[in-house]
Short mmCIF file of C-alpha atoms and ligand atoms in Angstrom, two decimals:
data_model
loop_
_atom_site.label_atom_id
_atom_site.label_comp_id
_atom_site.label_asym_id
_atom_site.label_seq_id
_atom_site.Cartn_x
_atom_site.Cartn_y
_atom_site.Cartn_z
CA UNK E 1 -52.98 -172.49 1.79
CA UNK E 2 -50.66 -171.15 -0.92
CA UNK E 3 -51.98 -167.61 -0.67
CA UNK E 4 -51.62 -167.49 3.10
CA UNK E 5 -47.90 -168.19 2.74
CA UNK E 6 -45.22 -165.88 1.41
CA UNK E 7 -47.06 -162.57 1.71
CA UNK E 8 -44.32 -159.95 2.20
CA UNK E 9 -44.85 -156.51 3.72
CA UNK E 10 -48.20 -155.05 2.68
CA UNK E 11 -49.24 -151.45 3.22
CA UNK E 12 -50.87 -152.18 6.59
CA UNK E 13 -47.84 -153.89 8.02
CA UNK E 14 -45.63 -151.04 6.77
CA UNK E 15 -47.87 -148.66 8.68
CA UNK E 16 -47.62 -150.80 11.81
CA UNK E 17 -43.84 -150.77 11.56
CA UNK E 18 -43.80 -147.00 11.08
CA UNK E 19 -45.99 -146.42 14.15
CA UNK E 20 -43.90 -148.84 16.16
CA UNK E 21 -40.71 -146.97 15.29
CA UNK E 22 -42.31 -143.68 16.30
CA UNK E 23 -43.20 -145.16 19.65
CA UNK E 24 -40.17 -147.28 20.47
CA UNK E 25 -37.67 -145.89 22.98
CA UNK E 26 -34.87 -147.77 24.67
CA UNK E 27 -32.84 -146.49 27.60
CA UNK E 28 -29.06 -146.68 27.53
CA UNK E 29 -26.91 -147.26 30.64
CA UNK E 30 -24.29 -144.78 31.85
CA UNK E 31 -22.02 -147.71 32.75
CA UNK E 32 -21.98 -148.81 29.11
CA UNK E 33 -19.80 -145.78 28.28
CA UNK E 34 -17.23 -146.19 31.05
CA UNK E 35 -14.29 -148.56 31.27
CA UNK E 36 -15.53 -151.87 32.57
CA UNK E 37 -13.95 -155.26 32.16
CA UNK E 38 -13.99 -158.89 33.09
CA UNK E 39 -13.39 -160.09 36.61
CA UNK E 40 -9.79 -160.78 35.59
CA UNK E 41 -8.96 -157.30 34.42
CA UNK E 42 -9.86 -154.34 32.30
CA UNK E 43 -8.56 -153.48 28.86
CA UNK E 44 -9.07 -149.76 29.04
CA UNK E 45 -10.30 -147.85 26.00
CA UNK E 46 -8.92 -144.42 25.23
CA UNK E 47 -12.36 -143.07 24.23
CA UNK E 48 -14.28 -144.37 27.26
CA UNK E 49 -16.15 -141.82 29.37
CA UNK E 50 -14.30 -140.87 32.55
CA UNK E 51 -16.81 -138.43 34.03
CA UNK E 52 -20.56 -138.04 34.28
CA UNK E 53 -20.31 -135.13 31.81
CA UNK E 54 -18.72 -137.45 29.26
CA UNK E 55 -21.36 -140.14 29.84
CA UNK E 56 -24.11 -137.61 29.13
CA UNK E 57 -22.25 -136.38 26.04
CA UNK E 58 -21.93 -139.94 24.70
CA UNK E 59 -25.59 -140.68 25.38
CA UNK E 60 -26.55 -137.49 23.52
CA UNK E 61 -24.46 -138.63 20.57
CA UNK E 62 -26.21 -142.04 20.48
CA UNK E 63 -29.60 -140.36 20.67
CA UNK E 64 -28.75 -137.83 17.97
CA UNK E 65 -27.93 -140.72 15.64
CA UNK E 66 -30.80 -143.08 16.50
CA UNK E 67 -33.59 -140.82 17.81
CA UNK E 68 -34.62 -143.66 20.09
CA UNK E 69 -32.63 -143.27 23.31
CA UNK E 70 -33.48 -139.99 25.05
CA UNK E 71 -32.90 -141.30 28.59
CA UNK E 72 -29.86 -142.70 30.38
CA UNK E 73 -29.95 -145.07 33.36
CA UNK E 74 -27.82 -143.89 36.27
CA UNK E 75 -26.02 -145.98 38.87
CA UNK E 76 -26.09 -144.05 42.14
CA UNK E 77 -22.61 -144.83 43.40
CA UNK E 78 -20.91 -144.41 40.06
CA UNK E 79 -22.85 -141.38 38.80
CA UNK E 80 -24.07 -139.61 41.94
CA UNK E 81 -21.32 -140.43 44.47
CA UNK E 82 -22.60 -137.63 46.74
CA UNK E 83 -26.20 -138.83 46.53
CA UNK E 84 -28.88 -136.14 46.56
CA UNK E 85 -26.25 -133.42 46.56
CA UNK E 86 -25.36 -134.40 42.98
CA UNK E 87 -28.92 -133.93 41.69
CA UNK E 88 -28.42 -130.26 40.58
CA UNK E 89 -25.39 -131.31 38.55
CA UNK E 90 -27.42 -134.04 36.81
CA UNK E 91 -30.21 -131.53 36.13
CA UNK E 92 -27.69 -129.18 34.60
CA UNK E 93 -26.47 -131.96 32.31
CA UNK E 94 -30.04 -132.86 31.37
CA UNK E 95 -30.48 -129.28 30.23
CA UNK E 96 -27.23 -128.95 28.35
CA UNK E 97 -27.39 -132.33 26.55
CA UNK E 98 -31.13 -132.93 26.14
CA UNK E 99 -30.73 -136.38 27.69
CA UNK E 100 -33.00 -137.11 30.67
CA UNK E 101 -32.02 -139.16 33.69
CA UNK E 102 -33.67 -142.56 33.36
CA UNK E 103 -33.93 -145.36 35.89
CA UNK E 104 -32.04 -144.92 39.14
CA UNK E 105 -29.95 -147.96 40.08
CA UNK E 106 -28.96 -148.25 43.73
CA UNK E 107 -25.66 -149.99 44.34
CA UNK E 108 -25.86 -152.68 47.01
CA UNK E 109 -22.97 -154.81 45.83
CA UNK E 110 -19.76 -152.85 45.92
CA UNK E 111 -19.17 -151.67 49.46
CA UNK E 112 -17.06 -153.84 51.82
CA UNK E 113 -19.94 -153.94 54.29
CA UNK E 114 -21.94 -156.04 51.82
CA UNK E 115 -19.57 -158.99 51.93
CA UNK E 116 -22.32 -161.21 53.38
CA UNK E 117 -25.18 -159.42 51.70
CA UNK E 118 -27.03 -156.12 51.77
CA UNK E 119 -30.78 -156.29 52.40
CA UNK E 120 -30.47 -160.00 53.30
CA UNK E 121 -27.47 -159.57 55.57
CA UNK E 122 -27.90 -161.22 59.00
CA UNK E 123 -26.76 -157.95 60.57
CA UNK E 124 -29.68 -155.59 61.21
CA UNK E 125 -27.21 -152.70 61.16
CA UNK E 126 -26.03 -153.51 57.63
CA UNK E 127 -29.59 -154.07 56.42
CA UNK E 128 -30.41 -150.65 57.84
CA UNK E 129 -27.55 -149.08 55.88
CA UNK E 130 -28.74 -150.81 52.72
CA UNK E 131 -32.26 -149.50 53.32
CA UNK E 132 -30.88 -145.99 53.85
CA UNK E 133 -29.19 -146.23 50.44
CA UNK E 134 -32.43 -147.44 48.87
CA UNK E 135 -34.32 -144.53 50.41
CA UNK E 136 -31.66 -142.12 49.13
CA UNK E 137 -32.12 -143.65 45.68
CA UNK E 138 -35.88 -143.15 45.89
CA UNK E 139 -35.31 -139.52 46.91
CA UNK E 140 -32.88 -139.02 44.00
CA UNK E 141 -35.42 -140.51 41.58
CA UNK E 142 -38.13 -138.25 42.93
CA UNK E 143 -35.94 -135.14 42.74
CA UNK E 144 -35.01 -135.94 39.14
CA UNK E 145 -38.57 -136.83 38.16
CA UNK E 146 -37.47 -140.24 36.94
CA UNK E 147 -40.02 -142.98 37.27
CA UNK E 148 -38.13 -146.18 38.07
CA UNK E 149 -35.85 -147.21 40.88
CA UNK E 150 -34.32 -150.41 39.57
CA UNK E 151 -33.08 -152.91 42.13
CA UNK E 152 -30.60 -155.63 41.49
CA UNK E 153 -29.81 -157.50 44.69
CA UNK E 154 -26.50 -159.35 44.43
CA UNK E 155 -27.06 -161.13 47.76
CA UNK E 156 -26.68 -164.86 48.21
CA UNK E 157 -24.39 -167.50 49.65
CA UNK E 158 -21.68 -169.77 48.32
CA UNK E 159 -22.08 -172.94 50.44
CA UNK E 160 -25.06 -174.99 51.63
CA UNK E 161 -25.89 -174.55 55.28
CA UNK E 162 -23.93 -171.33 55.70
CA UNK E 163 -26.99 -169.05 55.57
CA UNK E 164 -30.70 -169.38 56.27
CA UNK E 165 -32.54 -168.96 52.98
CA UNK E 166 -35.85 -168.42 54.82
CA UNK E 167 -34.69 -165.83 57.30
CA UNK E 168 -32.86 -163.89 54.59
CA UNK E 169 -35.99 -163.64 52.50
CA UNK E 170 -38.00 -162.36 55.44
CA UNK E 171 -35.39 -159.67 56.06
CA UNK E 172 -35.39 -158.77 52.39
CA UNK E 173 -39.17 -158.51 52.32
CA UNK E 174 -39.12 -156.02 55.19
CA UNK E 175 -36.63 -153.77 53.42
CA UNK E 176 -38.49 -153.94 50.13
CA UNK E 177 -41.75 -153.01 51.85
CA UNK E 178 -40.06 -150.03 53.53
CA UNK E 179 -38.62 -148.93 50.17
CA UNK E 180 -42.00 -149.26 48.49
CA UNK E 181 -43.60 -147.15 51.22
CA UNK E 182 -41.25 -144.27 50.37
CA UNK E 183 -42.11 -144.20 46.64
CA UNK E 184 -43.82 -141.08 45.32
CA UNK E 185 -47.10 -141.33 43.40
CA UNK E 186 -45.34 -141.45 40.02
CA UNK E 187 -42.53 -143.75 41.07
CA UNK E 188 -42.14 -147.49 40.60
CA UNK E 189 -39.68 -150.00 41.91
CA UNK E 190 -38.35 -152.73 39.64
CA UNK E 191 -37.13 -156.03 41.06
CA UNK E 192 -34.47 -157.79 39.00
CA UNK E 193 -33.50 -161.44 39.39
CA UNK E 194 -30.50 -163.53 38.47
CA UNK E 195 -29.82 -167.24 39.08
CA UNK E 196 -26.18 -166.97 40.13
CA UNK E 197 -23.14 -164.70 40.26
CA UNK E 198 -21.69 -163.25 42.35
CA UNK E 199 -23.15 -165.91 44.68
CA UNK E 200 -22.69 -169.48 43.50
CA UNK E 201 -24.85 -171.62 45.75
CA UNK E 202 -28.01 -169.61 46.34
CA UNK E 203 -29.02 -166.15 45.17
CA UNK E 204 -31.69 -164.45 47.27
CA UNK E 205 -33.73 -163.40 44.19
CA UNK E 206 -32.87 -166.15 41.75
CA UNK E 207 -35.77 -166.20 39.29
CA UNK E 208 -38.89 -164.42 38.03
CA UNK E 209 -41.21 -166.27 40.40
CA UNK E 210 -39.29 -165.05 43.42
CA UNK E 211 -39.12 -161.53 41.99
CA UNK E 212 -42.86 -161.57 41.28
CA UNK E 213 -43.78 -162.74 44.76
CA UNK E 214 -41.50 -160.16 46.36
CA UNK E 215 -42.91 -157.41 44.14
CA UNK E 216 -46.48 -158.40 45.01
CA UNK E 217 -45.74 -158.40 48.71
CA UNK E 218 -43.96 -155.04 48.49
CA UNK E 219 -46.97 -153.31 46.87
CA UNK E 220 -48.63 -152.24 43.63
CA UNK E 221 -45.81 -149.98 42.46
CA UNK E 222 -43.34 -152.85 42.45
CA UNK E 223 -42.86 -154.71 39.17
CA UNK E 224 -40.48 -157.31 37.83
CA UNK E 225 -37.47 -156.49 35.67
CA UNK E 226 -36.35 -159.12 33.16
CA UNK E 227 -32.65 -159.00 32.32
CA UNK E 228 -32.38 -161.25 29.27
CA UNK E 229 -28.92 -162.45 30.36
CA UNK E 230 -30.16 -163.59 33.77
CA UNK E 231 -31.59 -167.03 33.01
CA UNK E 232 -30.33 -170.55 33.02
CA UNK E 233 -29.65 -172.13 29.64
CA UNK E 234 -32.74 -173.01 27.66
CA UNK E 235 -35.17 -170.88 29.70
CA UNK E 236 -38.17 -169.77 27.64
CA UNK E 237 -37.91 -166.05 28.30
CA UNK E 238 -40.88 -165.09 26.13
CA UNK E 239 -43.07 -167.37 28.20
CA UNK E 240 -41.88 -165.61 31.35
CA UNK E 241 -42.77 -162.33 29.64
CA UNK E 242 -46.24 -163.66 28.81
CA UNK E 243 -46.78 -164.68 32.43
CA UNK E 244 -45.61 -161.35 33.78
CA UNK E 245 -47.95 -159.56 31.37
CA UNK E 246 -50.75 -161.81 32.56
CA UNK E 247 -49.93 -160.91 36.16
CA UNK E 248 -49.73 -157.19 35.26
CA UNK E 249 -46.25 -157.22 36.75
CA UNK E 250 -43.88 -156.66 33.84
CA UNK E 251 -41.92 -153.54 34.73
CA UNK E 252 -39.25 -153.63 32.07
CA UNK E 253 -36.19 -155.19 30.53
CA UNK E 254 -32.47 -155.10 30.68
CA UNK E 255 -31.54 -156.20 27.20
CA UNK E 256 -28.23 -157.84 26.41
CA UNK E 257 -27.29 -161.13 24.82
CA UNK E 258 -25.46 -164.16 26.11
CA UNK E 259 -24.02 -167.43 25.00
CA UNK E 260 -23.26 -168.93 28.41
CA UNK E 261 -24.26 -166.80 31.40
CA UNK E 262 -24.51 -163.07 32.18
CA UNK E 263 -22.24 -162.19 29.27
CA UNK E 264 -23.60 -158.67 28.63
CA UNK E 265 -23.08 -159.05 24.88
CA UNK E 266 -24.76 -156.83 22.30
CA UNK E 267 -28.52 -157.20 22.05
CA UNK E 268 -29.43 -159.76 19.40
CA UNK E 269 -25.82 -160.67 18.62
CA UNK E 270 -26.22 -164.35 19.54
CA UNK E 271 -29.96 -164.96 19.25
CA UNK E 272 -31.94 -162.21 17.52
CA UNK E 273 -34.93 -164.54 17.15
CA UNK E 274 -35.34 -164.56 20.91
CA UNK E 275 -35.60 -160.77 21.10
CA UNK E 276 -38.15 -160.90 18.28
CA UNK E 277 -40.17 -163.52 20.20
CA UNK E 278 -40.10 -161.36 23.33
CA UNK E 279 -41.31 -158.30 21.41
CA UNK E 280 -44.01 -160.41 19.82
CA UNK E 281 -45.38 -161.43 23.24
CA UNK E 282 -45.72 -157.76 24.11
CA UNK E 283 -47.13 -156.64 20.78
CA UNK E 284 -49.68 -159.45 20.73
CA UNK E 285 -51.06 -158.24 24.06
CA UNK E 286 -53.84 -155.81 23.22
CA UNK E 287 -54.27 -154.57 26.81
CA UNK E 288 -53.01 -151.19 27.90
CA UNK E 289 -50.70 -152.82 30.47
CA UNK E 290 -47.84 -152.84 27.99
CA UNK E 291 -47.59 -149.05 27.77
CA UNK E 292 -45.43 -148.66 30.87
CA UNK E 293 -42.82 -151.28 30.02
CA UNK E 294 -39.32 -149.83 30.37
CA UNK E 295 -37.01 -151.03 27.60
CA UNK E 296 -33.43 -150.65 28.73
CA UNK E 297 -30.04 -151.85 27.61
CA UNK E 298 -27.75 -153.31 30.26
CA UNK E 299 -24.46 -153.94 28.50
CA UNK E 300 -20.80 -153.30 29.14
CA UNK E 301 -18.57 -153.67 26.13
CA UNK E 302 -15.05 -154.44 27.15
CA UNK E 303 -13.61 -155.10 23.69
CA UNK E 304 -15.85 -153.27 21.21
CA UNK E 305 -15.85 -149.49 21.07
CA UNK E 306 -18.44 -148.36 23.57
CA UNK E 307 -20.27 -145.68 21.62
CA UNK E 308 -20.24 -147.77 18.44
CA UNK E 309 -21.60 -150.79 20.34
CA UNK E 310 -24.34 -148.71 21.90
CA UNK E 311 -25.47 -147.33 18.52
CA UNK E 312 -25.37 -150.88 17.16
CA UNK E 313 -27.51 -152.11 20.08
CA UNK E 314 -30.17 -149.41 19.72
CA UNK E 315 -30.38 -150.08 15.96
CA UNK E 316 -30.66 -153.84 16.54
CA UNK E 317 -33.49 -153.25 19.02
CA UNK E 318 -35.32 -150.98 16.57
CA UNK E 319 -35.02 -153.53 13.76
CA UNK E 320 -36.23 -156.44 15.87
CA UNK E 321 -39.10 -154.40 17.28
CA UNK E 322 -40.04 -153.38 13.74
CA UNK E 323 -40.03 -157.01 12.58
CA UNK E 324 -42.30 -158.03 15.45
CA UNK E 325 -44.59 -155.07 14.76
CA UNK E 326 -45.03 -156.16 11.15
CA UNK E 327 -46.99 -159.25 12.20
CA UNK E 328 -50.67 -159.12 11.37
CA UNK E 329 -51.91 -160.10 14.83
CA UNK E 330 -55.48 -160.67 13.75
CA UNK E 331 -54.47 -163.04 11.02
CA UNK E 332 -52.05 -164.89 13.26
CA UNK E 333 -54.72 -165.28 15.90
CA UNK E 334 -57.21 -166.84 13.51
CA UNK E 335 -54.57 -169.21 12.14
CA UNK E 336 -53.81 -170.20 15.72
CA UNK E 337 -57.48 -170.67 16.56
CA UNK E 338 -57.99 -172.88 13.54
CA UNK E 339 -54.80 -174.77 14.38
CA UNK E 340 -53.36 -174.14 10.92
CA UNK E 341 -49.95 -174.81 12.38
CA UNK E 342 -47.67 -174.47 9.39
CA UNK E 343 -49.38 -171.31 8.17
CA UNK E 344 -49.26 -169.78 11.65
CA UNK E 345 -45.61 -170.65 11.98
CA UNK E 346 -44.84 -169.25 8.54
CA UNK E 347 -46.70 -166.03 9.33
CA UNK E 348 -44.48 -165.67 12.39
CA UNK E 349 -41.24 -166.73 10.70
CA UNK E 350 -41.81 -164.58 7.67
CA UNK E 351 -42.04 -161.49 9.85
CA UNK E 352 -38.71 -162.41 11.40
CA UNK E 353 -36.93 -163.13 8.14
CA UNK E 354 -38.05 -160.19 6.08
CA UNK E 355 -35.62 -157.35 5.73
CA UNK E 356 -37.12 -154.32 7.47
CA UNK E 357 -33.93 -152.30 7.16
CA UNK E 358 -34.99 -150.32 4.05
CA UNK E 359 -38.17 -149.33 5.86
CA UNK E 360 -36.24 -148.38 9.01
CA UNK E 361 -33.89 -146.28 6.88
CA UNK E 362 -36.85 -144.53 5.27
CA UNK E 363 -38.30 -143.87 8.72
CA UNK E 364 -34.98 -142.39 9.88
CA UNK E 365 -34.83 -140.06 6.92
CA UNK E 366 -38.42 -138.97 7.41
CA UNK E 367 -37.60 -138.14 11.03
CA UNK E 368 -34.50 -136.14 10.11
CA UNK E 369 -32.10 -138.84 11.34
CA UNK E 370 -29.13 -140.30 9.49
CA UNK E 371 -30.22 -143.40 7.51
CA UNK E 372 -27.05 -145.27 8.61
CA UNK E 373 -26.35 -144.32 12.23
CA UNK E 374 -23.09 -146.29 12.50
CA UNK E 375 -21.75 -144.79 9.29
CA UNK E 376 -22.79 -141.32 10.49
CA UNK E 377 -20.95 -141.94 13.75
CA UNK E 378 -17.79 -142.88 11.85
CA UNK E 379 -18.12 -139.79 9.63
CA UNK E 380 -18.69 -137.48 12.60
CA UNK E 381 -15.21 -137.97 14.06
CA UNK E 382 -16.79 -138.11 17.54
CA UNK E 383 -14.89 -141.19 18.70
CA UNK E 384 -11.55 -139.82 17.44
CA UNK E 385 -12.15 -136.56 19.30
CA UNK E 386 -13.05 -138.48 22.47
CA UNK E 387 -9.90 -140.55 22.07
CA UNK E 388 -7.79 -137.39 21.93
CA UNK E 389 -9.52 -135.70 24.84
CA UNK E 390 -9.85 -138.67 27.17
CA UNK E 391 -6.86 -140.83 26.25
CA UNK E 392 -4.51 -139.62 28.95
CA UNK E 393 -7.07 -139.96 31.74
CA UNK E 394 -7.97 -143.48 30.62
CA UNK E 395 -4.39 -144.68 30.40
CA UNK E 396 -4.03 -143.85 34.11
CA UNK E 397 -6.93 -146.20 35.00
CA UNK E 398 -6.21 -149.25 37.14
CA UNK E 399 -6.69 -152.49 35.23
CA UNK E 400 -5.48 -155.26 37.52
CA UNK E 401 -7.61 -158.02 39.03
CA UNK E 402 -5.39 -159.05 41.96
C1 RM4 X 1 -25.73 -156.92 37.14
C2 RM4 X 1 -27.18 -156.60 36.83
C3 RM4 X 1 -27.55 -155.18 37.12
C4 RM4 X 1 -26.47 -154.20 36.70
C5 RM4 X 1 -25.11 -154.65 37.18
C6 RM4 X 1 -24.03 -153.69 36.77
O1 RM4 X 1 -25.36 -158.14 36.59
O2 RM4 X 1 -27.48 -156.94 35.51
O3 RM4 X 1 -28.73 -154.83 36.49
O4 RM4 X 1 -26.78 -152.98 37.29
O5 RM4 X 1 -24.85 -155.92 36.68
MN1 MN X 2 -29.31 -156.02 34.62
MN1 MN X 3 -26.39 -158.63 34.54
#
């Protein structure tokens, strides 16, 4: 037993980490660069992006420092307020910054008409408008050549008896099927779930089982999106991941961390072991089904500097992915099969606890990237320049809640 404990990083696991870093990409969200806040108010930041041009510039800066985030998720209403007509502008920005448009996020939660829901609204007229927005989003995705249309449905109700759960899900199913039918051959549709908020009694897509069933009924291009902040306390997220892999229905992730609910904190800031366990589920799956998984960050930093927090998040994701990649899967599997519990657990734990940062730094240098991305950001003066250029516009932003 002694020799199967305490093994450290051997040459093979170093190679696995290196390959994993070459492969790993994580998408950053445009909304992570703009001024966002709590539902009580916003503390605006002078360096926050105020335009789509500035969001692209910030994303390019994060990618230049990390080499791992070449795409940016777009929110249709916030980033393409004129819908399809804004596509040429986005294409122009893709060219000038080298950042590609990533997942397209329809917005079905902001307009006044969605007070009682969007695709689950009892009004056929409002459901029709929501579908029209979904179809616009599919067309935008197709025009930009981006693969995923990522749906988060904020619909639900606040009081028992006030809405029919059954009828709403039938309505929703119809709209999702119509959206699926419009997808191009390369497009996918991701279905996100969340147990509560903004609705507090029932949410129309509350958990992964509901999302999976809806995705299945919509069609083969529909997959489930796991937002790590969208679970009730104590949920075993890596088990959900394992099940979705088993069902060939894992579309991707919105990474963020939480202590209580949908807190949108920095990835791995509260529970890095959980992110490691999630990556392990994926890396221990030898099938090819894992290749299409979209890793994305869904975070809004209302106190931390936005660009700094995004660099920090990408680096945290790389480090945790690297740790999970260092596991010798074959060895772990035989320890599991022989029920050598302590040795199996130690094999797993050791991968988590070892410091992969020197190896990640070496990888960065070999790829022409700064070994310390956060330090390089500080040295670049980028945030100071953004503060000077954007300060006046940001100070004019509205911050009140009521
Ligand atoms: C939601 C959800 C969605 C995101 C919005 C802004 O809580 O996580 O994915 O688009 O926030
Ligand atoms: Mn999300
Ligand atoms: Mn969320």
